[in-house]
Every structure is written in C-alpha cells, then in structure tokens.
Short mmCIF file of C-alpha atoms and ligand atoms in Angstrom, two decimals:
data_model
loop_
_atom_site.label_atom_id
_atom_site.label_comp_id
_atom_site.label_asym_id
_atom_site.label_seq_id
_atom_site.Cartn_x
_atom_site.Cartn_y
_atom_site.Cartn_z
CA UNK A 206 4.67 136.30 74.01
CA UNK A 207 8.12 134.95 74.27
CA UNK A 208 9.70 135.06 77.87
CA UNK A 209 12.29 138.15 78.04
CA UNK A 210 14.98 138.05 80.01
CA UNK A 211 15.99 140.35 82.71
CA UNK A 212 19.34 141.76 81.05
CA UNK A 213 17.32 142.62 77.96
CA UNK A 214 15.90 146.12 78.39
CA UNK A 215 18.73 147.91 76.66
CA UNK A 216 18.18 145.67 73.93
CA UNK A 217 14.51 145.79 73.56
CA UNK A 218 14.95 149.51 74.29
CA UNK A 219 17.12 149.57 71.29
CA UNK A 220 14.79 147.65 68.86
CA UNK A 221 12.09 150.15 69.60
CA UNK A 222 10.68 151.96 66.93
CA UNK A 223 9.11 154.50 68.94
CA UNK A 224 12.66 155.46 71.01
CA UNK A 225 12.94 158.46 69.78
CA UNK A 226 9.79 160.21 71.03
CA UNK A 227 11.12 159.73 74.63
CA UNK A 228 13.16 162.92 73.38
CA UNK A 229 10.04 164.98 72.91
CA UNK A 230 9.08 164.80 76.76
CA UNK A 231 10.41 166.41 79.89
CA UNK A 232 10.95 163.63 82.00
CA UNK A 233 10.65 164.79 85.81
CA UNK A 234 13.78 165.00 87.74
CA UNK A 235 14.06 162.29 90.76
CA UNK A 236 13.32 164.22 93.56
CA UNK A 237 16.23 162.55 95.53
CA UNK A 238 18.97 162.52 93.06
CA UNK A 239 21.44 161.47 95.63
CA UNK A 240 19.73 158.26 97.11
CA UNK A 241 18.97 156.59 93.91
CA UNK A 242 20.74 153.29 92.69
CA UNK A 243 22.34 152.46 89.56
CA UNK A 244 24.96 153.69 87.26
CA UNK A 245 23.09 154.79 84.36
CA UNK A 246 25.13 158.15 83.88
CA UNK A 247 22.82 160.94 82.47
CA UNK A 248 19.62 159.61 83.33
CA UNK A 249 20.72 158.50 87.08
CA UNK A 250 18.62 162.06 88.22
CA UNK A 251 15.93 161.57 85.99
CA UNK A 252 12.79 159.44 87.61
CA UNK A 253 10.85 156.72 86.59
CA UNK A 254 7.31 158.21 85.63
CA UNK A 255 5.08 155.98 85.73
CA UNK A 256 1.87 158.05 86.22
CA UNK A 257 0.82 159.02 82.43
CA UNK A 258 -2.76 157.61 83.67
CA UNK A 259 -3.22 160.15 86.27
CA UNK A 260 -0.92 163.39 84.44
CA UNK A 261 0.68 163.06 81.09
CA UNK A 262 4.33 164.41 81.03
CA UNK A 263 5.03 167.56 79.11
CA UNK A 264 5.77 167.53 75.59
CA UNK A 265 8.66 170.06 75.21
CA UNK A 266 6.79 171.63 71.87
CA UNK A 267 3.96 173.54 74.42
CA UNK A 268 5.86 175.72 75.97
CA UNK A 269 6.68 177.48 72.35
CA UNK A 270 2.98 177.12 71.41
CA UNK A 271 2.02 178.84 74.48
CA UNK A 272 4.64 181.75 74.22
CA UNK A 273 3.26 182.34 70.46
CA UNK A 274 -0.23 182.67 72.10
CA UNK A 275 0.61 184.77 74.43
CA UNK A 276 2.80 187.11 72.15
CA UNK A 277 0.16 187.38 69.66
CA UNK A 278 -2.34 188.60 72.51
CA UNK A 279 0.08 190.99 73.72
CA UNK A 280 0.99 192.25 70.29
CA UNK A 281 -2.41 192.22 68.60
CA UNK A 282 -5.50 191.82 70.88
CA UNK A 283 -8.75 191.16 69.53
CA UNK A 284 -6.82 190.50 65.94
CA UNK A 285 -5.51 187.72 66.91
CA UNK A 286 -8.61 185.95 66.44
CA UNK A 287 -8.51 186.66 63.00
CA UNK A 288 -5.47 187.48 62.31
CA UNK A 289 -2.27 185.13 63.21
CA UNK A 290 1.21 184.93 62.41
CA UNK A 291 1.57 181.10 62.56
CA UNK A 292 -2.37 180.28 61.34
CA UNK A 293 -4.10 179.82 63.81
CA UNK A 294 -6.51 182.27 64.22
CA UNK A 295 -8.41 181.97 67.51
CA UNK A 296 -11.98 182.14 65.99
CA UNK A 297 -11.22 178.27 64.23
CA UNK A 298 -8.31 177.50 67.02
CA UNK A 299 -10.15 174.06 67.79
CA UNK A 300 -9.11 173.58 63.80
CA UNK A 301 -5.75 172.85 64.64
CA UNK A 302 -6.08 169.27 66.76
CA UNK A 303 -9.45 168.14 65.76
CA UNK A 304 -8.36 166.35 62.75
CA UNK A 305 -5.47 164.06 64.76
CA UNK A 306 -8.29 163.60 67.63
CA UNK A 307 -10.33 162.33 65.83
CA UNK A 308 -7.76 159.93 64.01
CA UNK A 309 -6.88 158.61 67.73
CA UNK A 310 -10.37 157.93 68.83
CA UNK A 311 -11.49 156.07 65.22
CA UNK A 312 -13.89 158.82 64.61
CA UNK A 313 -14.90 161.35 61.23
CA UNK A 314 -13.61 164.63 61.87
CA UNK A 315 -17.45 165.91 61.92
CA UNK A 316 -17.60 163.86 64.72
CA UNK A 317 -15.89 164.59 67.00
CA UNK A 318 -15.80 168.61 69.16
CA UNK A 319 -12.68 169.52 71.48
CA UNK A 320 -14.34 171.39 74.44
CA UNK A 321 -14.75 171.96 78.14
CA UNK A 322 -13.84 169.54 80.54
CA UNK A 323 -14.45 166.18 81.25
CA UNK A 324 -17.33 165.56 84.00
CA UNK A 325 -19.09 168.95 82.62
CA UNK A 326 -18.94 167.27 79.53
CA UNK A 327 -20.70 163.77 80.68
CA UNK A 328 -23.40 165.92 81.60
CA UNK A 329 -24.39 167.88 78.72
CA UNK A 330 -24.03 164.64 76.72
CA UNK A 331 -26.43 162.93 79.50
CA UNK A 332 -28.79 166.15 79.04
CA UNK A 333 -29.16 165.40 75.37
CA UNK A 334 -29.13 161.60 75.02
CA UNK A 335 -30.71 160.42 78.55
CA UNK A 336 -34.57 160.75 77.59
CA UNK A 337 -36.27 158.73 80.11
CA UNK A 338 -39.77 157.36 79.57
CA UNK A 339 -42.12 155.61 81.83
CA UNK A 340 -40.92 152.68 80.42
CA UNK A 341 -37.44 153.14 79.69
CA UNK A 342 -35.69 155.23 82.41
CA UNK A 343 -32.80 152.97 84.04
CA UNK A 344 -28.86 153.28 83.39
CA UNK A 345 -26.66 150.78 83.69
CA UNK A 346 -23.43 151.61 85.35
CA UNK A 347 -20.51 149.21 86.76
CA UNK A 348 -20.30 148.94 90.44
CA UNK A 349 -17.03 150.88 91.20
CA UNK A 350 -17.51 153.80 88.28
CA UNK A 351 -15.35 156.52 88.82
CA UNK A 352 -16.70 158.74 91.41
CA UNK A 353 -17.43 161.90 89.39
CA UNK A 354 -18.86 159.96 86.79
CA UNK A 355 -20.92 157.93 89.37
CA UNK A 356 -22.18 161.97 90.95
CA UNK A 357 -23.02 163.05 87.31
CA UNK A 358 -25.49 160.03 86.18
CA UNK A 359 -26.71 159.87 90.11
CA UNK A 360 -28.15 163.84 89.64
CA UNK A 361 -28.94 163.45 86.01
CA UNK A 362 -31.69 160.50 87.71
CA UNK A 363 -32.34 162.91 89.99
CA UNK A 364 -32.96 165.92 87.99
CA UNK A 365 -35.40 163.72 86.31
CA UNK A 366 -37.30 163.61 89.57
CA UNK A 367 -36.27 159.48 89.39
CA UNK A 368 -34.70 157.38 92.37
CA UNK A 369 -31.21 156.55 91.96
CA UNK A 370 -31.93 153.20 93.68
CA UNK A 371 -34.44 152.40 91.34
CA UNK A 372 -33.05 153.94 88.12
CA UNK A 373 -29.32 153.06 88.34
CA UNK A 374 -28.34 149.60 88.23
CA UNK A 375 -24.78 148.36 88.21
CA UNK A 376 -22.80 145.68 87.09
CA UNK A 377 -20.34 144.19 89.73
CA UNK A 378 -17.63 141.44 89.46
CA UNK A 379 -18.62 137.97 90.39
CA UNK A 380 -17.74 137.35 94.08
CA UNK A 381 -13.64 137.03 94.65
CA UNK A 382 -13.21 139.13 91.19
CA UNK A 383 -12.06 142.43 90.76
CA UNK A 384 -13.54 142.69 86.92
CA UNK A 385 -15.93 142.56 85.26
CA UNK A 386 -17.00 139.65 82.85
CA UNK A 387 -18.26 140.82 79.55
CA UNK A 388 -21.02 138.08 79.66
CA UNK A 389 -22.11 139.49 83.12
CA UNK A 390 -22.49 143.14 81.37
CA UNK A 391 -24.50 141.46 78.85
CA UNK A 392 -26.59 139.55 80.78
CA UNK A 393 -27.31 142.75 83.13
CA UNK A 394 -27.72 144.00 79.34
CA UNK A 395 -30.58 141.56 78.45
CA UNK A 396 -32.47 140.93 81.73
CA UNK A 397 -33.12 145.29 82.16
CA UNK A 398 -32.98 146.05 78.15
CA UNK A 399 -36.95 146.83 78.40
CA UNK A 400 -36.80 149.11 81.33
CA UNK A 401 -33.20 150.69 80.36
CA UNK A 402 -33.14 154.38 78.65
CA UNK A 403 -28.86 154.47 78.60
CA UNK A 404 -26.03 152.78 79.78
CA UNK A 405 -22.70 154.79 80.46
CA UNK A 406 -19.11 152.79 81.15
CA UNK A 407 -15.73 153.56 81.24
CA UNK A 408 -13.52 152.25 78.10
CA UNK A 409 -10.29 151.59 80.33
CA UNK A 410 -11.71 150.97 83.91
CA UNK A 411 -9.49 153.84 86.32
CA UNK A 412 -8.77 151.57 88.64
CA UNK A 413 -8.05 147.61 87.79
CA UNK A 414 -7.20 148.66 84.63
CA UNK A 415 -9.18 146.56 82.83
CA UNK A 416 -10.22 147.53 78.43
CA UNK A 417 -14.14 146.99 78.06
CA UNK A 418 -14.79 145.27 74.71
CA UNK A 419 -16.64 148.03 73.64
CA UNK A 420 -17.62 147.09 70.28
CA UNK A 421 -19.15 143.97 71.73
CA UNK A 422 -21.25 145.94 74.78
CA UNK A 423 -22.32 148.57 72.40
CA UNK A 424 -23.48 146.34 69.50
CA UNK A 425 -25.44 144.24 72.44
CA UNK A 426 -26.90 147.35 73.53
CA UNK A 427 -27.95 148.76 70.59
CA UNK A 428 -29.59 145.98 69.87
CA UNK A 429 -32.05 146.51 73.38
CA UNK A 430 -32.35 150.02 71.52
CA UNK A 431 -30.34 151.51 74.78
CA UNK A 432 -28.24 154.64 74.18
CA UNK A 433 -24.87 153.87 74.37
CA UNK A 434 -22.21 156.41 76.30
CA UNK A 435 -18.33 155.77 77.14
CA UNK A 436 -16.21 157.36 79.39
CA UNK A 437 -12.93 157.26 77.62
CA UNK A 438 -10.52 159.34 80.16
CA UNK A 439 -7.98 156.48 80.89
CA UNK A 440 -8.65 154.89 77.12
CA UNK A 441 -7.80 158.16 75.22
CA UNK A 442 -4.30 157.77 73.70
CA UNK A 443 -4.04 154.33 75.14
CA UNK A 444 -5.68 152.23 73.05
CA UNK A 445 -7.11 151.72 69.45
CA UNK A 446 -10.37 152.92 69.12
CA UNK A 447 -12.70 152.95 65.95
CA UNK A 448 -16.29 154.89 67.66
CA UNK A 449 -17.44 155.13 64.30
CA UNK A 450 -17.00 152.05 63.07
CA UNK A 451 -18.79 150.35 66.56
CA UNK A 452 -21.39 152.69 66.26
CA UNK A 453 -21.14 153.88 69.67
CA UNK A 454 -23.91 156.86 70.49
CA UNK A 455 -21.41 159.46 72.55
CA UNK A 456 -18.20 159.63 74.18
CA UNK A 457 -16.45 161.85 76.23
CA UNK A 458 -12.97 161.85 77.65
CA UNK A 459 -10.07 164.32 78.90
CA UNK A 460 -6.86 164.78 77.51
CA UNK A 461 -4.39 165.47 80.50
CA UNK A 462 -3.71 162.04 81.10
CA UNK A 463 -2.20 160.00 78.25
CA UNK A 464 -2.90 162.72 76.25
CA UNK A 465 -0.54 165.12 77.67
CA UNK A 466 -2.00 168.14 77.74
CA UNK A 467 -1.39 169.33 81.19
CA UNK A 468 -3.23 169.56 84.49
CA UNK A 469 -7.05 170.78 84.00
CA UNK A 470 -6.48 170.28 79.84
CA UNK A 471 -9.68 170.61 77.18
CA UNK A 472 -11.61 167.64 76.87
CA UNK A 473 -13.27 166.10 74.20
CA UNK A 474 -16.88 164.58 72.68
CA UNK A 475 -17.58 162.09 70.36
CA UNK A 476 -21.27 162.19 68.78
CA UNK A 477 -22.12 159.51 66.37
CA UNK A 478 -22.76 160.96 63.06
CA UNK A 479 -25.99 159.46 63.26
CA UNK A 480 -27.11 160.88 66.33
CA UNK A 481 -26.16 164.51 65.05
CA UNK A 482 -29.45 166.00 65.23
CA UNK A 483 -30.30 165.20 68.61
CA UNK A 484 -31.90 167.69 70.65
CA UNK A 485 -29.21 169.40 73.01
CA UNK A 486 -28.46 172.16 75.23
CA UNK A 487 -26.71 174.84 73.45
CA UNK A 488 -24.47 177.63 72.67
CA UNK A 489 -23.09 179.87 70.27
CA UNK A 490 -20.37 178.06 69.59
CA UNK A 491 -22.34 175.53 68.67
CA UNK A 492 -24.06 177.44 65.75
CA UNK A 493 -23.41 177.29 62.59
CA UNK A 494 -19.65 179.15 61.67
CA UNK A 495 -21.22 181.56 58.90
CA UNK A 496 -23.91 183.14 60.52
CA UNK A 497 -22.62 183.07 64.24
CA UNK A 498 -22.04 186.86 64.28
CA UNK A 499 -25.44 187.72 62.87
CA UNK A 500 -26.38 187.46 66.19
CA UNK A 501 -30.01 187.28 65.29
CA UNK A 502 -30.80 184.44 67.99
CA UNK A 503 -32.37 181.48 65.59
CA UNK A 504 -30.09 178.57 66.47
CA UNK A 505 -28.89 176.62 63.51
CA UNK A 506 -26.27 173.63 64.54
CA UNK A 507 -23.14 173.06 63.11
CA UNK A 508 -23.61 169.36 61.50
CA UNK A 509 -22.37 166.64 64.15
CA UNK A 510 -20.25 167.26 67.64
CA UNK A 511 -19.56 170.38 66.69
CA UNK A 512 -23.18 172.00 66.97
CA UNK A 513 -22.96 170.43 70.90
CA UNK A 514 -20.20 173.07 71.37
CA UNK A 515 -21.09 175.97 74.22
CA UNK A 516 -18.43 178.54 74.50
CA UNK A 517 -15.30 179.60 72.62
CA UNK A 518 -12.72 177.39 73.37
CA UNK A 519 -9.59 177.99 75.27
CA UNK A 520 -6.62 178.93 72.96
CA UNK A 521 -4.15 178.34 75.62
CA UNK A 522 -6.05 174.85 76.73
CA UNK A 523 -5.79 174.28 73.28
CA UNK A 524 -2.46 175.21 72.18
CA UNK A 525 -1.80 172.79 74.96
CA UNK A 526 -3.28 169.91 73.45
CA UNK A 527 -1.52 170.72 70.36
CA UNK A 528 1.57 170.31 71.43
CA UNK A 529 0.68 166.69 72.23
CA UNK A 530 -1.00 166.03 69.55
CA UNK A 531 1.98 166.97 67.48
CA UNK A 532 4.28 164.40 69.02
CA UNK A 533 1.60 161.55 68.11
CA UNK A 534 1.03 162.61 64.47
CA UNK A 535 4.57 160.89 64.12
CA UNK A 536 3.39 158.17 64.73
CA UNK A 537 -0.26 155.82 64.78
CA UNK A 538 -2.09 154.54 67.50
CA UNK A 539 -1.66 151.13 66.35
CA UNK A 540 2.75 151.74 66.29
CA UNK A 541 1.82 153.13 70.00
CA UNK A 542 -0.65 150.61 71.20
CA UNK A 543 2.16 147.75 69.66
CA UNK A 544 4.57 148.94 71.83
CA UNK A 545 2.66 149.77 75.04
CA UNK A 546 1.50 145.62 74.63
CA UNK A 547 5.23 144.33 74.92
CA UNK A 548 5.80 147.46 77.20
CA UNK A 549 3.29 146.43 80.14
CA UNK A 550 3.82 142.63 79.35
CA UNK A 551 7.31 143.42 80.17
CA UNK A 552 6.74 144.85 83.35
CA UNK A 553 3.76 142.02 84.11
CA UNK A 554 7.03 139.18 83.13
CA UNK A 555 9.28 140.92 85.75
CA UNK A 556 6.88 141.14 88.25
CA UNK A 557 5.59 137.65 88.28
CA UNK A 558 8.89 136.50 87.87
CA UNK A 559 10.17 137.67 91.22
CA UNK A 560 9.16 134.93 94.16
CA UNK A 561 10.78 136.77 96.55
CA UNK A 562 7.67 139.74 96.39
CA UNK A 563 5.07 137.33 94.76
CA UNK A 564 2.83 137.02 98.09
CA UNK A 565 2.72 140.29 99.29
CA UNK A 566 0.78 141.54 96.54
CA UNK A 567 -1.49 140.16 93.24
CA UNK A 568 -2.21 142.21 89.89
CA UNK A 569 -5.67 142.78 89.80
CA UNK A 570 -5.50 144.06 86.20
CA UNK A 571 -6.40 141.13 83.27
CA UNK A 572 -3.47 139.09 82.19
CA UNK A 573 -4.74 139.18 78.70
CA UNK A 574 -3.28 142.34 76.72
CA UNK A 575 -6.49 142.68 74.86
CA UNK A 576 -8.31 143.41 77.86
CA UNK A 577 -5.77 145.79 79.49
CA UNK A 578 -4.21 149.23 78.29
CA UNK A 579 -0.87 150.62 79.50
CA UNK A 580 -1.35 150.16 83.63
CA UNK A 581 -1.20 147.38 86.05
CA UNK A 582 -2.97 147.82 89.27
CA UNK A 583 -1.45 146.07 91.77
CA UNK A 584 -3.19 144.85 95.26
CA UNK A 585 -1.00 144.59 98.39
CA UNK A 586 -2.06 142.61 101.28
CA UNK A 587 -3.86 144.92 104.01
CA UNK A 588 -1.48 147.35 105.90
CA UNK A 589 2.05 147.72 103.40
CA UNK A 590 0.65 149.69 100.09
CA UNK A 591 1.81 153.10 102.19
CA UNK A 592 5.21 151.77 103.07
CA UNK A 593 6.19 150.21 99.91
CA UNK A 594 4.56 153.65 97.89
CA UNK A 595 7.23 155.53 100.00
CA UNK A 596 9.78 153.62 99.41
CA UNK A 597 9.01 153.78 95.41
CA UNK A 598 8.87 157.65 95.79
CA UNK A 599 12.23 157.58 97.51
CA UNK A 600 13.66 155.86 94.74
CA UNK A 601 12.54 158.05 92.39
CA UNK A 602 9.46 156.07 91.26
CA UNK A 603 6.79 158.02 90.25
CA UNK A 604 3.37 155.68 90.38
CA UNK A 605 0.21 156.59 92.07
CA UNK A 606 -2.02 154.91 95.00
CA UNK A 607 -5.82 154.59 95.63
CA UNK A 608 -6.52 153.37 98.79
CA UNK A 609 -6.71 151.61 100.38
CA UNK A 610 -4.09 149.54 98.87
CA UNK A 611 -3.52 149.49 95.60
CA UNK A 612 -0.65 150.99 93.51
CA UNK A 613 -1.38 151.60 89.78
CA UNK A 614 1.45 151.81 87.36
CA UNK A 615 1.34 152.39 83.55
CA UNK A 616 4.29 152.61 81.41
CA UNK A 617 3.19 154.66 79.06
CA UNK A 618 4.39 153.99 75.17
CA UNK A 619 5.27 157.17 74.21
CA UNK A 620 7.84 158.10 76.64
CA UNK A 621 8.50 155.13 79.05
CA UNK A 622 11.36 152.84 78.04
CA UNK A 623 12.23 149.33 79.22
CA UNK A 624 15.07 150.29 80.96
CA UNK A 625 12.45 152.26 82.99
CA UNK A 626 10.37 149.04 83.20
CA UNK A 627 13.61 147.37 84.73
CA UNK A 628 14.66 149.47 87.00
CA UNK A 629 11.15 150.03 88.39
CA UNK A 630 11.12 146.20 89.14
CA UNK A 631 14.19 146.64 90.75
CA UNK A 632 13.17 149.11 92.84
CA UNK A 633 10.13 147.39 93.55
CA UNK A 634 11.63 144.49 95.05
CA UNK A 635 13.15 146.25 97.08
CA UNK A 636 10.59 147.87 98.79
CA UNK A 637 8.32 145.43 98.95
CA UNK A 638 10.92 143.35 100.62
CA UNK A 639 11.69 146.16 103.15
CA UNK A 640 7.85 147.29 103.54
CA UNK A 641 7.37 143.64 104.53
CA UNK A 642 10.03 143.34 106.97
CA UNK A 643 9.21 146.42 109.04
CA UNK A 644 5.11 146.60 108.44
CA UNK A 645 4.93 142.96 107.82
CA UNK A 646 1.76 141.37 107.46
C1 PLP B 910 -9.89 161.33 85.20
C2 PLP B 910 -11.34 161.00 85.19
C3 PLP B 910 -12.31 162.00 85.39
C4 PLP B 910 -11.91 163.41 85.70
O1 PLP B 910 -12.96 164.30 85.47
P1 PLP B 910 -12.69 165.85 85.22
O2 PLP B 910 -14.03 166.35 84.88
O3 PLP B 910 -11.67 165.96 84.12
O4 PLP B 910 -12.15 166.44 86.49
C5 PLP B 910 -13.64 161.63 85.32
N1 PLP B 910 -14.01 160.34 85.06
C6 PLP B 910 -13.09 159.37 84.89
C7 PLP B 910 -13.53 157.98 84.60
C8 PLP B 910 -11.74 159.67 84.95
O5 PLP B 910 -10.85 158.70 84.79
#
C-alpha cells in the first residue's frame, strides 16, 4: 500500500465511495464539547467512535421501524401478526433481514436462522453437533477464547460427564507471540484429529484482532472428520465471508457490534446445508411454517437453520436489525471490507509513523490486512493503558480497554472517516505523551 501522508484525510475522505453512509448513523456527541481541539466547525462536538467492535452506532432508520412496531401493536394487537400496514407481518418478521444476512455471511438463505442471542446460541448449536464418542470426544479451542464462549464449551464437556482438562485442548501462540500461527492450529489439528469430536474458534479473535483463515482450518478439519464451529461475533459485518462455499459445519454470531443493531440485539446461526438434518433440540418455531398451528405435537423441521429455531422471534429485536441491515444493502461487503483495508492501514501508517509514542506501546494485531478486520489492539507498557484511555475519553475518543493494558480501536467502514482516523492519532499522541510523563514507565 502506498505511504499516505498526514494532510491527506480530507482527500481520501473525499475519494470514498462509501462517504455517504456516514449520514445514515448517529454519531455520539463528545461528551466534553468544550475541551476538544481542532477547528472542524460542525463536527467539533461530535466524537470519534471508535468502538463498532464492542456496540455498533445507531442507524437513524430504527427508530421509525420501531415506532411502526409499536403503533401497529397498539392499534391492532394480535393482527398484527398477520396483518401489517408496511408487510411485515410478525408471524414471518425474521423474513425481512434473513435474505441480506445471509448475503453478508456467504451463506444460502435456507441456511442461515436469525434468533436468540449469541452464547445461548453456541450452546444449542454445541447440543446438536458435539456428539462425543469414546473415541472422539475432545474440542479444540485457542488459549485466550472469549470468556463466555470458553464457559459454554467448558459445561457442554461437562454435561457430557467429560473432564474439561482432558477434553478441551487449546491452541496458544508460540512463546513472545500474541497470535496464533495457522500452521500451529493445524498441527494441534493433526496430532488430536483421532481423539477430537469438534473444534470451535472465533473468526475475528476479540481481542488481538487477528482474522482466522477459516477456509483453510475448516477444510483441514474436515478432513480429520472433526465438526467444524465459528464464533463469528467480531467477524460479522467486518469481513467477507463465503460459509457455504468453505463448507463450514455451524456458525453463530451477534449482531450489536458491527452489525448495529443495538445493545442485547438478535443473533444469528449458520447451519451448513448439509448438516440440515442433524438431530437438535427444538421448538415450535422450528417446525415446519404450514402445519405449526395444527398443534398436533409430531415435529417436522423446517429444511436447514431454520428448523433449529426455538421461539418466535423478537419483532422489536428484529426491526432493530433491520434497520441496519438496510443501510448495508446499499452497498456489498466486498465495497465495505475495501474500504475498512485502507481505513485501518491508515490508522496502522499514522501510528507507526509517530517516534515520539512508538515505545510506549506495540500493535499486537497482524500487520497483514488479510489477517486483520477493522481493529487494532494496541499493548502499552505495564502501568499507562488507564491514563492514556482517559485522556482519549477526554478528547472525545471513544475506544475501549481490556485489561490489563490494552486499548482496542476499530474504525469501522461504514461510518468512520479518515478525518476520524487523523484526528484520533492526534489525539493519541498526545496522551500517550502526557500518560508517559506523569505515570511514566
Ligand atoms: C461479543 C461476544 C460474545 C457475547 O455473547 P452474548 O451471548 O451476545 O452476550 C460472545 N463471544 C464472543 C467471541 C464475543 O465476541
């Protein structure tokens, strides 16, 4: 990638194809209007959010779609599930974003169910695809999963009456590393394929940042006939996928963070057409659409992820979604992934390029775009992560920390510009350069 200057976010900012959509957020006000720098007019009060991995911002279509819901249940009950003014009767409501899910995570339609929440999710998926034998009972995990992920395969073990410390093996960084190498996976892969039942890893890892090659992993593990599960919260809306086409067994992933959805927002499964008729806990949701209401108890699945379904969804959840959803039907993942590589590289080239700040802190995320999404995690030395956080939020920088001292940032494509990008590295200097002086290493 060609080296971009520092005076050049306006201009890349104007060459962006995806400016527009910026307009379809609400971008949070900077909580101290009156301290921040620069003389950028109307957007001097607005902050720099850079915390679409944690909470997506609002798109400013959901508040309509949630009005409509709500006047439709005040003005017609029960009818609305049938009956709606703008078509979308409650009884099919999952109709209206399943077809642009499952365009964003590479999937059939058939494939794909919009339901529940994330870590709930996880386990129903376990309870139908984790089958251990005698001889094939492990799971291979990575080393640092994701805590509630990590809780959910540690009791599906144990509901199995198995030892997590004999049935879950995980794959760590090489001493000195913070991630993973794909050959390690693979080896891990190889030496437990006989004695391995599943194995369940995060697309975009939560907290290095780091993009699995998932086709590679899955085809590898396929191969060692292990079922093959991805976690796909921080990957969702963030990068290309094509689950189909890689053959992956299951996913499962939430939609509040690049996504947008909102806090707590309806979640999503992928099930691999071929895996359709696995055995699963169910629901009536999950039963065929024509003879749900016969209510005569004999359980026939709707064909693919949509026959894993439990409960009626959540119209407002839902609507939610939608709203979303609408604003990336304008465009394609691969217009949004495009810009979110020049996007983070951007921020990466002002960062490094700063010598003042370079020692008080290293990127642990890959340098390589193609194994990276939208966010950077960046590793402070011991003791000044808390001082220089403040100092962001102060300025109006809106990033997030996991201690004990990292900061993890992610322009994300849809609404971040590079003028956010550049001030952020402005204001970053900054407080490194203070954080330093008074907490100093
Ligand atoms: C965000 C996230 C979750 C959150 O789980 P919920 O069930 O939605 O609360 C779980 N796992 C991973 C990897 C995540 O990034």
């Amino acid at each position: 990638m060609a080296l971009v200057t520092l005076e050049s976010a306006s201009e890349l900012d104007s060459r962006d194809h995806l400016r527009h959509l910026r307009d379809e957020f609400h971008i949070p006000k900077h909580p101290n209007p009156h301290g921040s720098r620069g003389a950028d007019g109307a957007t001097d009060h607005q902050a720099v959010y850079l915390c679409g991995n944690s909470l997506g911002l609002q798109p400013k279509g959901t508040r309509g779609l949630l009005l409509e819901e709500l006047g439709v249940w005040a003005d017609q009950g029960v009818y609305g599930h049938h009956n709606h003014p703008s078509s979308r009767p409650w009884i099919d409501i999952d109709g209206c974003v399943s077809e642009e899910m499952a365009k964003i995570v590479g999937a059939d339609r058939s494939e794909i169910a919009v339901m529940g929440t994330l870590t709930s999710n996880l386990h129903f998926l376990m309870a139908a695809f984790y089958r251990p034998t005698d001889l094939k009972y492990k799971i291979i995990v990575e080393e640092k999963a994701f805590p509630s992920d990590y809780y959910a395969i540690e009791s599906q073990v144990q509901w199995h009456g198995l030892k997590s410390s004999d049935a879950i093996i995980s794959v760590s960084p090489q001493p000195g590393q913070h991630t993973l190498d794909t050959h390690d996976i693979l080896k891990v892969i190889e030496d437990n394929g006989a004695s391995t039942a599943m194995i369940l890893l995060p697309g975009v890892q939560y907290y290095t940042g780091q993009l699995f090659d998932i086709e590679k992993i899955t085809k590898f593990a396929r191969f060692h006939d292990i079922i093959v599960g991805w976690d796909l919260a921080h990957a969702v809306g963030n990068v290309e996928l094509s689950l189909h086409d890689w053959q992956v067994d299951f996913a499962a992933w939430c939609s509040y963070k690049y996504l947008n959805s909102g806090p707590g927002g309806i979640a999503g499964i992928f099930v691999h057409e071929t895996r359709s008729s696995q055995g699963r806990l169910t629901g009536w949701w999950g039963h065929d659409r024509a003879s749900r209401f016969k209510m005569d108890n004999n359980f026939v699945a709707i064909p693919g992820a949509g026959g894993f379904q439990h409960s009626n969804p959540s119209v407002m959840a839902t609507v939610c979604l939608l709203g979303s959803l609408n604003v990336f039907a304008k465009t394609s993942m691969k217009d949004i992934r495009e810009k979110s590589v020049r996007l983070t590289g951007y921020m990466e080239e002002l960062l490094l390029a700063d010598e003042e700040t370079r020692g008080f802190y290293e990127i642990i995320t890959p340098r390589n775009p193609s194994e990276r999404g939208a966010q950077l995690s960046l590793l402070f030395k011991h003791g000044i992560m808390d001082a220089v956080f403040q100092k962001l939020e102060r300025a109006g920088i809106i990033a997030d920390k996991r201690e004990p001292d990292v900061i993890r940032v992610a322009p994300a494509p849809l609404y971040n510009s590079f003028g956010d990008v550049f001030k952020f590295s402005q204001e970053f200097k900054e407080a490194v350069l203070e954080a330093s002086r008074v907490d100093g290493p």
